């Protein structure tokens, strides 16, 4: 019996909990991409850099708070700077919209032009982030690191496997659930949210019924920027903050959004979890897990790993390509908020 | 129009000359060589984006495959590893290809109801068999002298052949990529090619038996003489004393000029071919397809096949340039392939130069590479001037000066956005239909 419990604890510790937190981070990022797509109808290549920018602002503020001695221990100080960072990122995004995208909207440019424009914004934001905070790893986490460390768990239960639960993981899960609930409430219950959905469904009909398109666009960008900041910061808290990472994250976010059906928020969340879980399950070495579950005579000699961890991002890209080939509309129907 | 082209090219060469006089001629030639390579890559992208409207975000993958060709063609074979596990690896790769082929075949011929299960079963079996042969073979290869070789090596042929092979390798990959992603909408196509390019880079980075991965391959063969050999050759010493030039500087410049000569030759051939293609009935057909696919299809043009054709051709050109780049650098460093530098920067070159115009692409390649390099000293100078009033040790000033290298990303983004907004056709716009002239 202990063996089964040990195996379960092992798989929770290394696979289920990290993948769930990671899935939440991807889902938040993919939601931003999906909302911009649903309202503005283009794939925003600068979303990864928006996350990076938002997280950077939060980190700078956190350092300031830390130097002033302000803290909300046991929670990380970064949470305190999050609201301000969100506002700054929204302001930056709206400025970019005013300066760049608005002109193209006015002349009804093709979606491909918007994509190229977003690549331009990506360059600028990437440069700004590197310029301000530099290209290296940045440390900013503080507060209690673990809610429950592996050792505490072991002494509590007497099992030989430990189950660690990091504060950043709990925070990620709680914040993600809260934000997603708020977003769905906004989209389904409020007047503005309904206007956004109407605009996304049918632009002309929405215009006829007196919905102000510019207002819808501003709200869409604001939601995307807020989600991007939260996702970027949570990713940084949970793993590491390094501007370079967000270039790779961008493709993972596209994968999440497209696998679920781009333009569909439920799809983005499902896609985020699908990508996170497949990445972790395919590159996890099941040797120890199997040792617990199988009789001694069947003990595996190899690592029992489907793909080496070096390929963990490639797994998501392969899923993305497979979905694009076989089900380009995604697993859920796209383009609805 | 001709005047504009000549004027802009003169300005560009003038800029390079300024670098020669102000900084150094060696630097100016280095920039020129990379400008030439960028120009060739941009020609390839222009074929895809300018002539067919394909937003290829996988340039990086083609360039990396071109570079891989240099390793495969020119490196000497490593006999120990080949004897130890060569057949194991080739057998495993063959198994993998075979199982993919069987999967595709089954998917095509089987009735739709069960094919998903059968294909999955075949794919999983193929994967297991592949891993069973592959893993021990790779372990054997990588165990042999891991610090210096630990890979299979190449064919040991002259390096110049690899330029063509690089183009072929990139074309082959592009055929596969195009088959699976060309049917997609423009933004999905961009994302799909982006993703596939990343997968290619992951393979190149991690399959150490093929490329030594992040351990890099240095000291690749050269198509031009080495500086040291020149300095020792009697004829060259006489040549130097005739011009009364310092021997070492002259040898460096001679090598760079030889490279430049080779690159110019390739560029001229490709430019001539591209111009021929652009003005031929084929080029007109491509533009017709780009401007109105439905109408072109109604006229009996095979839109899908033409799209695939132009995608393969463009990628082949990028592959050639990728091989040239690795030859010039003399080393293969898989970790240096990054999308901003190899995909999006080339895209900026094509758009700034003028989509659909080959001379524009060449100019765009030159200009953007020049700015990419010179943005760093210029940014440093700018920040240094702006912060003159602050003391030398001021933390803000030192931080800004340290970060000035990152200015280039901001500058590139701003240039792209400005061109997109104010000169959407680029510096040298596409020529309009020339039928009126011919009448």
XYZ file of C-alpha atoms in Angstrom:
776
model
C 0.000 0.000 0.000
C 2.825 2.325 0.912
C 4.325 1.746 -2.480
C 1.204 2.938 -4.237
C 1.022 6.011 -1.999
C 4.696 6.699 -2.557
C 4.236 6.430 -6.304
C 1.288 8.803 -6.149
C 3.183 11.337 -4.027
C 6.166 11.090 -6.366
C 4.086 11.762 -9.436
C 2.268 14.648 -7.721
C 5.490 16.226 -6.607
C 7.325 16.093 -9.898
C 4.521 16.025 -12.413
C 1.005 16.973 -11.361
C 1.610 20.078 -9.239
C 4.341 21.679 -11.415
C 2.395 20.949 -14.587
C -0.777 22.396 -13.109
C 0.945 25.638 -12.074
C 2.699 25.820 -15.436
C -0.615 25.210 -17.193
C -2.151 28.137 -15.292
C 0.674 30.431 -16.445
C 0.329 29.335 -20.062
C -3.457 29.646 -19.897
C -3.243 33.244 -18.662
C -0.846 34.162 -21.457
C -2.862 32.340 -24.112
C -6.048 34.066 -22.926
C -4.435 37.415 -23.733
C -3.517 36.267 -27.251
C -6.982 34.864 -27.792
C -8.780 38.028 -26.676
C -6.665 40.235 -28.926
C -7.341 37.802 -31.759
C -11.092 37.726 -31.117
C -11.432 41.500 -31.171
C -8.613 42.739 -33.411
C -8.361 39.641 -35.635
C -4.625 39.153 -35.764
C -2.077 36.982 -33.981
C -0.122 39.257 -31.705
C 3.562 38.370 -31.942
C 4.462 40.927 -29.294
C 2.508 39.190 -26.522
C 5.554 37.397 -25.116
C 7.414 40.683 -24.872
C 4.360 42.290 -23.236
C 4.646 39.641 -20.524
C 8.341 40.319 -20.219
C 7.766 44.079 -20.008
C 5.040 43.757 -17.368
C 7.124 41.395 -15.276
C 10.090 43.744 -15.579
C 8.094 46.694 -14.230
C 6.896 44.552 -11.339
C 10.452 43.425 -10.600
C 11.805 46.975 -10.603
C 9.071 48.035 -8.158
C 9.707 44.983 -6.015
C 13.361 45.915 -5.701
C 12.307 49.407 -4.696
C 9.928 48.052 -2.041
C 12.561 45.633 -0.799
C 15.104 48.418 -0.426
C 12.524 50.479 1.489
C 11.858 47.512 3.766
C 8.222 47.159 2.771
C 7.098 43.554 2.763
C 3.975 41.485 3.057
C 5.697 38.343 4.336
C 5.022 35.457 4.120
C 3.773 36.468 0.658
C 6.299 37.676 -1.916
C 6.635 41.461 -2.182
C 6.143 41.159 -5.934
C 2.383 40.823 -5.339
C 2.364 44.329 -3.926
C 3.877 45.781 -7.080
C 1.595 43.804 -9.391
C -1.281 46.351 -9.593
C 1.055 49.193 -10.515
C 2.842 47.016 -13.061
C -0.502 46.138 -14.634
C -1.399 49.812 -14.975
C 1.971 50.670 -16.533
C 1.704 47.778 -19.002
C -1.834 48.798 -19.959
C -0.627 52.359 -20.546
C 2.258 51.085 -22.695
C -0.036 48.814 -24.727
C -2.613 51.533 -25.319
C 0.122 53.925 -26.442
C 1.359 51.310 -28.903
C -2.187 50.850 -30.156
C -2.652 54.578 -30.642
C 0.688 55.065 -32.385
C 0.770 51.942 -34.520
C -2.295 49.757 -34.836
C -4.918 52.505 -34.966
C -3.657 53.838 -38.294
C -3.756 50.383 -39.840
C -7.273 49.811 -38.507
C -8.385 53.048 -40.117
C -7.237 51.975 -43.576
C -8.533 48.435 -42.957
C -5.113 46.899 -43.590
C -4.781 43.157 -44.167
C -4.193 40.956 -41.081
C -0.688 40.226 -42.315
C 0.221 43.914 -41.954
C -0.943 43.826 -38.338
C 1.248 40.792 -37.738
C 4.276 42.588 -39.162
C 3.456 45.638 -37.049
C 3.285 43.428 -33.971
C 6.714 42.047 -34.917
C 7.951 45.650 -34.949
C 6.490 46.201 -31.478
C 8.107 42.938 -30.404
C 11.526 44.246 -31.462
C 11.004 47.539 -29.637
C 9.740 45.952 -26.421
C 12.489 43.347 -26.488
C 15.055 46.117 -26.830
C 13.464 48.233 -24.107
C 13.366 45.320 -21.671
C 16.973 44.362 -22.319
C 17.973 48.001 -22.204
C 16.418 48.598 -18.796
C 16.951 45.331 -16.938
C 19.670 43.639 -19.000
C 19.643 40.207 -20.617
C 20.535 38.189 -17.507
C 18.637 36.202 -14.897
C 17.040 38.389 -12.243
C 16.220 37.391 -8.681
C 13.341 39.085 -6.915
C 11.458 36.377 -5.021
C 11.170 36.701 -1.257
C 8.783 35.700 1.492
C 8.133 32.098 2.514
C 9.422 29.791 -0.213
C 7.454 26.677 0.682
C 3.984 26.140 2.035
C 5.044 22.612 2.725
C 8.559 21.354 2.160
C 9.412 17.786 1.230
C 10.904 17.131 4.654
C 7.830 18.344 6.529
C 5.655 16.140 4.390
C 7.832 13.118 5.047
C 7.817 13.563 8.796
C 4.086 14.247 8.730
C 3.104 11.136 6.805
C 6.018 8.785 7.315
C 6.260 8.096 3.580
C 9.654 7.899 1.931
C 8.712 10.304 -0.848
C 8.296 14.006 -0.111
C 5.695 16.352 -1.485
C 6.838 19.962 -1.777
C 4.355 22.713 -2.416
C 5.858 26.062 -3.295
C 4.208 29.366 -2.409
C 4.607 30.469 -6.015
C 2.659 27.416 -7.176
C -0.229 28.065 -4.811
C -0.228 31.755 -5.752
C -0.245 30.902 -9.441
C -3.187 28.562 -9.059
C -5.234 30.870 -6.820
C -4.605 33.982 -8.900
C -5.248 32.196 -12.179
C -8.559 30.761 -10.985
C -9.606 34.140 -9.596
C -8.688 36.012 -12.776
C -10.357 33.511 -15.071
C -13.542 33.610 -12.987
C -13.513 37.412 -13.080
C -12.904 37.407 -16.838
C -15.811 35.071 -17.540
C -18.061 37.059 -15.241
C -17.061 40.201 -17.122
C -17.632 38.683 -20.556
C -20.947 37.047 -19.743
C -22.629 39.309 -17.202
C -21.583 42.909 -17.781
C -22.842 45.159 -20.528
C -19.335 45.943 -21.774
C -18.406 42.284 -21.826
C -21.477 41.435 -23.835
C -20.653 44.268 -26.227
C -17.194 42.765 -26.697
C -18.620 39.359 -27.456
C -21.077 40.851 -29.898
C -18.292 42.767 -31.634
C -16.184 39.645 -31.873
C -19.080 37.626 -33.324
C -20.125 40.087 -35.963
C -18.437 43.423 -36.339
C -21.018 45.019 -38.650
C -24.033 44.044 -36.577
C -22.291 45.307 -33.453
C -21.570 48.645 -35.123
C -25.214 48.912 -36.186
C -26.387 48.403 -32.635
C -24.303 51.339 -31.468
C -21.278 49.627 -29.950
C -18.235 51.884 -30.022
C -15.483 49.813 -31.684
C -12.609 51.889 -30.297
C -13.879 51.327 -26.755
C -14.037 47.589 -27.341
C -10.489 47.629 -28.696
C -9.202 49.592 -25.692
C -10.812 47.150 -23.276
C -9.447 44.154 -25.194
C -5.899 45.543 -25.085
C -6.263 46.381 -21.384
C -7.396 42.858 -20.514
C -4.603 41.362 -22.621
C -1.989 43.606 -20.990
C -3.230 42.824 -17.487
C -3.246 39.072 -18.139
C 0.198 39.303 -19.727
C 1.663 41.088 -16.706
C 0.211 38.593 -14.252
C 1.310 35.625 -16.366
C 4.816 37.027 -16.836
C 5.274 37.778 -13.159
C 3.933 34.421 -11.999
C 6.178 32.618 -14.466
C 9.125 34.651 -13.175
C 8.269 33.890 -9.538
C 7.750 30.203 -10.170
C 10.691 29.570 -12.502
C 13.047 32.424 -13.382
C 12.889 35.818 -14.994
C 15.101 36.195 -18.042
C 14.065 38.349 -21.029
C 15.266 35.672 -23.455
C 12.772 33.084 -22.146
C 9.787 35.064 -23.328
C 10.742 34.623 -26.966
C 10.314 30.895 -26.529
C 7.246 31.327 -24.390
C 5.575 33.206 -27.250
C 5.449 30.100 -29.389
C 4.164 28.034 -26.460
C 1.388 30.582 -25.976
C 0.472 30.417 -29.651
C 0.452 26.653 -29.345
C -1.898 26.840 -26.340
C -4.211 29.341 -28.007
C -4.343 27.528 -31.353
C -4.654 24.017 -29.927
C -7.720 25.158 -28.004
C -9.109 27.159 -30.919
C -7.825 30.715 -31.209
C -10.368 33.334 -30.180
C -12.044 31.005 -27.692
C -11.187 31.669 -24.007
C -12.184 28.205 -22.802
C -10.038 26.797 -25.582
C -7.083 28.911 -24.476
C -7.328 27.567 -20.926
C -7.720 23.969 -22.098
C -4.868 24.465 -24.560
C -2.593 25.861 -21.850
C -3.143 22.825 -19.652
C -2.848 20.410 -22.557
C 0.497 21.881 -23.586
C 1.806 22.031 -20.013
C 0.805 18.475 -19.174
C 2.073 16.967 -22.401
C 5.385 18.760 -22.043
C 5.886 17.453 -18.527
C 4.471 13.945 -18.989
C 6.416 13.250 -22.163
C 9.754 14.365 -20.783
C 9.377 12.936 -17.258
C 11.500 9.908 -16.388
C 9.136 7.284 -14.995
C 11.798 4.918 -13.696
C 11.269 5.556 -9.974
C 7.500 5.601 -10.407
C 7.613 2.198 -12.067
C 9.905 0.805 -9.384
C 7.271 1.595 -6.782
C 4.419 0.107 -8.737
C 5.939 -2.923 -10.456
C 7.165 -6.077 -8.721
C 10.936 -6.279 -8.254
C 11.393 -8.755 -11.086
C 10.094 -6.245 -13.643
C 12.244 -3.349 -12.495
C 13.006 -1.137 -15.522
C 16.625 -0.648 -16.458
C 16.232 2.505 -18.585
C 15.022 5.897 -17.419
C 11.576 5.204 -18.894
C 11.540 8.610 -20.532
C 9.707 9.141 -23.814
C 11.797 12.150 -24.889
C 14.779 13.746 -23.199
C 14.119 16.951 -21.236
C 16.124 18.911 -23.804
C 13.147 18.534 -26.078
C 10.523 19.791 -23.651
C 9.633 22.877 -25.699
C 9.832 20.922 -28.936
C 7.021 18.686 -27.652
C 4.659 21.663 -27.608
C 5.757 22.772 -31.062
C 5.131 19.285 -32.400
C 1.642 19.338 -30.882
C 1.094 22.763 -32.439
C 2.125 21.516 -35.866
C -0.001 18.377 -35.566
C -3.052 20.410 -34.569
C -2.471 22.841 -37.433
C -2.313 19.954 -39.886
C -5.204 17.854 -38.650
C -7.526 20.268 -36.881
C -6.575 23.835 -37.815
C -9.637 25.242 -36.080
C -8.478 23.817 -32.783
C -10.073 21.340 -30.443
C -12.791 23.810 -29.495
C -14.418 25.999 -32.074
C -12.441 29.230 -32.413
C -13.230 32.904 -32.651
C -15.831 33.409 -29.962
C -15.514 35.196 -26.699
C 13.474 54.689 -61.008
C 16.936 53.690 -62.263
C 18.283 56.932 -60.841
C 16.775 56.160 -57.457
C 18.336 52.688 -57.400
C 21.759 54.026 -58.392
C 21.513 56.849 -55.857
C 20.563 54.572 -52.966
C 23.279 52.033 -53.838
C 25.866 54.825 -53.996
C 24.775 56.062 -50.579
C 25.076 52.521 -49.210
C 28.592 52.028 -50.571
C 29.441 55.502 -49.297
C 28.365 54.456 -45.797
C 30.670 51.435 -45.973
C 33.483 53.670 -47.172
C 32.886 56.037 -44.251
C 33.286 53.095 -41.867
C 36.485 52.238 -43.738
C 37.936 55.694 -43.260
C 36.648 56.411 -39.747
C 36.854 52.997 -38.048
C 38.911 50.567 -40.145
C 38.879 48.913 -43.558
C 38.992 45.495 -41.991
C 35.772 46.229 -40.119
C 34.216 47.726 -43.207
C 34.979 44.559 -45.178
C 33.592 42.363 -42.399
C 30.366 44.323 -42.518
C 30.351 44.114 -46.309
C 30.699 40.323 -46.253
C 27.793 39.912 -43.868
C 25.823 42.477 -45.882
C 26.296 40.284 -48.945
C 25.075 37.198 -47.087
C 22.103 39.116 -45.686
C 21.310 40.354 -49.175
C 21.181 36.774 -50.478
C 18.943 35.669 -47.610
C 16.676 38.617 -48.303
C 16.476 37.628 -51.969
C 15.124 34.274 -50.815
C 12.606 35.875 -48.463
C 11.606 38.314 -51.176
C 10.768 35.440 -53.479
C 8.384 34.127 -50.836
C 6.989 37.321 -49.372
C 7.314 39.757 -52.239
C 6.385 37.459 -55.099
C 3.963 35.086 -53.416
C 2.821 36.847 -50.245
C 3.988 34.052 -47.932
C 4.960 35.277 -44.475
C 7.718 32.770 -43.762
C 8.720 32.895 -40.100
C 11.013 29.897 -40.454
C 14.002 31.549 -42.134
C 16.117 30.536 -39.156
C 15.504 26.840 -39.846
C 16.592 27.057 -43.491
C 19.706 29.016 -42.553
C 20.633 26.475 -39.877
C 20.164 23.586 -42.311
C 22.418 25.368 -44.792
C 25.015 25.669 -42.057
C 24.614 21.985 -41.241
C 25.512 21.207 -44.858
C 28.913 22.826 -44.328
C 29.602 20.445 -41.462
C 28.368 17.390 -43.363
C 30.212 18.200 -46.572
C 33.517 19.558 -45.393
C 34.379 17.968 -42.044
C 36.588 14.886 -42.266
C 34.780 11.646 -41.371
C 35.487 10.357 -37.881
C 36.273 6.720 -38.595
C 36.183 5.517 -34.969
C 32.612 6.656 -34.450
C 31.510 5.487 -37.879
C 32.890 2.044 -37.207
C 31.488 1.930 -33.701
C 27.936 2.963 -34.383
C 27.523 4.483 -37.812
C 25.263 1.717 -39.039
C 23.217 1.810 -35.872
C 22.472 5.476 -36.354
C 21.787 5.278 -40.068
C 19.565 2.252 -39.456
C 17.664 4.083 -36.743
C 17.140 7.182 -38.869
C 16.023 4.944 -41.720
C 13.529 3.223 -39.403
C 12.173 6.594 -38.358
C 11.725 7.771 -41.956
C 10.180 4.447 -42.916
C 7.639 4.544 -40.102
C 6.700 8.133 -40.973
C 6.229 7.092 -44.599
C 4.064 4.127 -43.586
C 2.007 6.401 -41.325
C 1.392 8.857 -44.152
C 0.504 6.025 -46.512
C -1.902 4.383 -44.058
C -3.507 7.759 -43.341
C -4.118 8.248 -47.047
C -5.526 4.826 -47.961
C -7.307 3.602 -44.826
C -10.955 4.325 -44.186
C -11.314 7.347 -41.935
C -13.027 5.517 -39.079
C -10.084 3.521 -37.760
C -7.101 5.219 -39.347
C -6.331 7.380 -36.325
C -5.781 4.292 -34.144
C -3.814 2.386 -36.759
C -1.577 5.359 -37.542
C -0.960 6.000 -33.851
C -0.097 2.348 -33.307
C 2.373 2.333 -36.206
C 3.902 5.629 -35.066
C 4.395 4.346 -31.509
C 5.876 1.041 -32.693
C 8.209 2.904 -35.044
C 9.256 5.204 -32.218
C 10.002 2.321 -29.856
C 12.024 0.403 -32.459
C 13.865 3.603 -33.351
C 14.759 4.316 -29.743
C 15.905 0.718 -29.206
C 18.403 0.961 -32.082
C 19.201 4.635 -31.727
C 19.925 5.131 -28.020
C 22.797 2.641 -27.632
C 24.324 3.738 -30.949
C 24.279 7.386 -29.898
C 25.753 6.544 -26.524
C 28.607 4.740 -28.292
C 29.245 7.642 -30.668
C 29.202 10.303 -28.012
C 31.469 8.296 -25.754
C 34.330 8.321 -28.269
C 36.665 11.212 -27.600
C 33.776 13.456 -26.539
C 35.950 16.509 -25.974
C 37.145 16.802 -29.564
C 34.877 14.657 -31.735
C 32.077 12.507 -30.370
C 30.173 12.823 -33.609
C 30.100 11.167 -36.993
C 31.966 13.836 -38.911
C 31.280 14.600 -42.543
C 32.345 13.643 -46.029
C 35.624 15.542 -46.161
C 34.849 17.252 -49.466
C 35.812 20.836 -50.474
C 33.780 23.306 -48.446
C 32.596 25.303 -51.442
C 30.408 22.340 -52.494
C 28.459 22.757 -49.278
C 26.845 25.955 -50.529
C 24.926 24.022 -53.119
C 24.270 21.138 -50.738
C 23.019 23.631 -48.150
C 20.544 24.974 -50.653
C 19.444 21.431 -51.473
C 19.035 20.462 -47.826
C 16.985 23.585 -47.095
C 14.895 22.957 -50.204
C 14.197 19.387 -49.155
C 13.078 20.517 -45.709
C 11.025 23.319 -47.236
C 9.238 20.812 -49.437
C 8.092 18.928 -46.354
C 7.256 22.095 -44.435
C 5.393 23.542 -47.390
C 3.393 20.354 -47.910
C 2.017 20.485 -44.401
C 1.652 24.207 -43.805
C 1.028 26.027 -47.075
C -2.709 25.373 -46.963
C -3.008 27.410 -43.783
C -4.117 31.004 -43.380
C -1.371 33.634 -43.452
C -0.950 33.975 -39.688
C -1.174 30.234 -39.029
C 1.384 29.723 -41.776
C 3.722 32.145 -40.036
C 3.231 30.430 -36.677
C 3.614 26.945 -38.172
C 6.872 27.797 -39.955
C 8.079 29.540 -36.788
C 7.364 26.375 -34.791
C 8.952 24.026 -37.299
C 12.079 26.183 -37.448
C 12.332 25.946 -33.654
C 11.982 22.158 -33.862
C 14.824 22.057 -36.424
C 17.006 24.121 -34.110
C 16.179 21.833 -31.172
C 17.249 18.822 -33.194
C 20.475 20.483 -34.300
C 21.208 21.615 -30.750
C 20.574 18.263 -29.120
C 21.638 15.581 -31.580
C 25.294 15.609 -30.688
C 26.164 12.659 -32.924
C 25.318 14.902 -35.892
C 26.470 18.387 -34.929
C 28.181 18.080 -31.535
C 25.253 20.231 -30.323
C 26.155 23.090 -28.028
C 29.748 21.872 -27.939
C 30.037 23.555 -31.368
C 32.239 22.612 -34.296
C 35.151 24.944 -34.791
C 37.933 25.181 -37.331
C 35.834 24.404 -40.384
C 37.620 24.294 -43.740
C 37.895 27.445 -45.812
C 37.531 28.089 -49.513
C 40.181 30.835 -49.259
C 43.807 30.752 -48.040
C 44.693 31.284 -44.395
C 46.262 34.574 -43.327
C 49.302 32.805 -41.851
C 50.001 30.941 -45.104
C 49.769 34.194 -47.039
C 52.220 35.890 -44.719
C 54.722 33.099 -45.343
C 54.322 32.884 -49.106
C 57.135 34.563 -51.052
C 54.883 35.985 -53.730
C 52.651 37.641 -51.168
C 55.590 39.192 -49.320
C 56.813 40.695 -52.594
C 53.307 41.910 -53.345
C 53.141 43.597 -49.940
C 56.517 45.255 -50.288
C 55.525 46.458 -53.768
C 52.508 48.256 -52.275
C 54.533 49.173 -49.217
C 51.754 47.852 -46.957
C 52.073 46.140 -43.555
C 52.103 42.387 -44.180
C 49.614 41.275 -41.515
C 46.971 43.902 -42.282
C 47.250 43.199 -45.982
C 46.825 39.456 -45.491
C 43.681 39.989 -43.395
C 42.228 42.342 -45.959
C 43.123 40.027 -48.842
C 41.297 37.110 -47.199
C 38.225 39.238 -46.570
C 38.308 40.549 -50.135
C 38.504 37.009 -51.490
C 35.440 36.071 -49.482
C 33.698 39.217 -50.704
C 34.567 38.272 -54.294
C 33.050 34.809 -53.903
C 29.948 36.208 -52.234
C 29.501 38.886 -54.888
C 29.698 36.187 -57.528
C 26.950 34.148 -55.843
C 24.872 37.278 -55.294
C 25.141 38.318 -58.942
C 24.152 34.876 -60.190
C 21.167 34.675 -57.852
C 20.146 38.263 -58.557
C 20.294 37.625 -62.289
C 18.203 34.478 -61.906
C 15.694 36.264 -59.667
C 15.342 39.140 -62.127
C 14.872 36.650 -64.954
C 12.206 34.864 -62.929
C 10.476 38.106 -61.982
C 10.173 39.277 -65.574
C 9.301 35.905 -67.051
C 5.766 34.624 -67.617
C 6.329 32.584 -64.459
C 6.900 35.791 -62.464
C 3.771 37.381 -63.851
C 1.817 34.279 -62.981
C 3.171 34.367 -59.418
C 2.122 37.995 -59.017
C -1.279 37.197 -60.445
C -1.682 34.394 -57.915
C -0.548 36.668 -55.099
C -2.947 39.443 -56.045
C -5.968 37.255 -56.661
C -5.762 33.575 -55.939
C -9.316 32.793 -56.952
C -8.996 34.480 -60.325
C -5.660 32.788 -61.009
C -7.103 29.408 -60.119
C -10.040 30.082 -62.398
C -7.564 30.765 -65.206
C -6.284 27.240 -64.733
C -3.169 27.994 -62.699
C -2.244 25.383 -60.137
C -2.077 27.720 -57.127
C -1.034 25.083 -54.587
C 1.823 23.728 -56.678
C 3.117 27.212 -57.504
C 3.037 28.215 -53.834
C 5.023 25.119 -52.912
C 7.471 25.763 -55.749
C 8.211 29.333 -54.747
C 8.480 28.390 -51.068
C 11.033 25.693 -51.877
C 13.022 27.998 -54.164
C 13.109 30.802 -51.587
C 14.182 28.437 -48.819
C 16.930 27.013 -51.027
C 18.370 30.507 -51.476
C 18.230 31.054 -47.709
C 19.977 27.704 -47.248
C 22.787 28.749 -49.593
C 23.239 31.951 -47.618
C 23.182 29.984 -44.352
C 25.993 27.761 -45.630
C 27.983 30.800 -46.747
C 27.581 32.364 -43.320
C 28.935 29.298 -41.529
C 31.800 29.086 -44.031
C 32.689 32.714 -43.356
C 32.570 32.284 -39.593
C 34.536 29.028 -39.765
C 32.460 27.467 -36.967
C 29.054 25.963 -36.434
C 27.377 27.160 -33.250
C 23.792 25.857 -33.034
C 23.010 28.044 -30.017
C 23.547 31.186 -32.096
C 20.405 30.575 -34.151
C 17.832 32.878 -32.652
C 14.571 33.962 -34.248
C 15.106 37.688 -33.771
C 18.412 37.638 -35.602
C 17.690 34.997 -38.235
C 13.996 35.269 -38.958
C 12.614 38.619 -38.037
C 15.669 40.680 -38.938
C 15.651 39.197 -42.445
C 11.954 40.035 -42.633
C 12.744 43.645 -41.748
C 15.346 43.688 -44.545
C 12.825 42.470 -47.119
C 10.144 44.945 -46.084
C 12.423 47.959 -45.727
C 14.157 47.264 -49.028
C 10.921 46.901 -50.941
C 8.762 43.803 -51.143
C 8.680 42.376 -54.633
C 11.766 44.176 -55.901
C 15.028 42.237 -56.045
C 17.260 45.299 -56.102
C 15.292 46.585 -53.142
C 15.918 43.344 -51.253
C 19.642 43.542 -51.829
C 19.661 47.143 -50.662
C 17.516 46.235 -47.636
C 19.923 43.441 -46.724
C 22.879 45.818 -46.941
C 21.280 48.747 -45.144
C 19.682 46.832 -42.272
C 22.782 44.747 -41.599
C 24.872 47.916 -41.623
C 22.531 49.578 -39.133
C 22.352 46.412 -37.014
C 26.128 46.509 -36.595
C 26.623 50.241 -36.423
C 23.700 50.772 -34.015
C 25.951 49.626 -31.215
C 28.730 52.241 -31.502
C 26.161 54.845 -32.519
C 24.012 54.051 -29.486
C 27.056 54.181 -27.251
C 28.069 57.535 -28.669
C 24.517 58.902 -28.351
C 24.164 57.870 -24.713
C 27.643 59.057 -23.942
C 26.796 62.479 -25.356
C 23.412 62.693 -23.666
C 24.839 61.816 -20.267
C 27.836 64.154 -20.571
C 26.548 66.188 -17.635
C 26.612 63.207 -15.272
C 29.876 62.247 -13.527
C 31.880 59.288 -14.903
C 30.968 56.921 -12.080
C 27.255 57.751 -11.931
C 25.382 54.409 -11.723
C 22.705 55.540 -14.159
C 25.299 56.527 -16.721
C 27.301 53.322 -16.440
C 24.131 51.247 -16.662
C 22.974 53.100 -19.772
C 26.375 52.762 -21.421
C 26.493 49.041 -20.634
C 23.041 48.577 -22.120
C 23.691 50.550 -25.274
C 24.231 47.314 -27.238
C 20.536 46.570 -26.863
C 19.631 49.789 -28.660
C 19.804 47.884 -31.942
C 16.577 45.993 -31.209
C 14.732 49.228 -30.504
C 16.151 50.844 -33.644
C 15.150 47.882 -35.817
C 11.621 47.877 -34.441
C 11.236 51.597 -34.962
C 12.574 51.373 -38.530
C 10.176 48.528 -39.338
C 7.194 50.410 -37.917
C 8.107 53.666 -39.660
C 8.592 51.982 -43.036
C 5.369 50.035 -42.622
C 3.485 53.226 -41.883
C 5.039 55.767 -44.224
C 6.708 53.730 -46.998
C 4.698 50.504 -47.087
C 6.243 49.704 -50.464
C 9.790 50.011 -49.169
C 12.786 52.032 -50.332
C 12.729 50.650 -53.893
C 9.093 49.784 -54.643
C 7.961 46.911 -56.811
C 7.792 47.734 -60.502
C 4.257 47.938 -61.752
C 3.106 45.786 -64.645
C 5.298 46.539 -67.644
C 2.870 45.475 -70.334
C 2.311 49.075 -71.549
C 5.996 49.388 -72.434
C 5.908 46.287 -74.550
C 2.894 47.352 -76.596
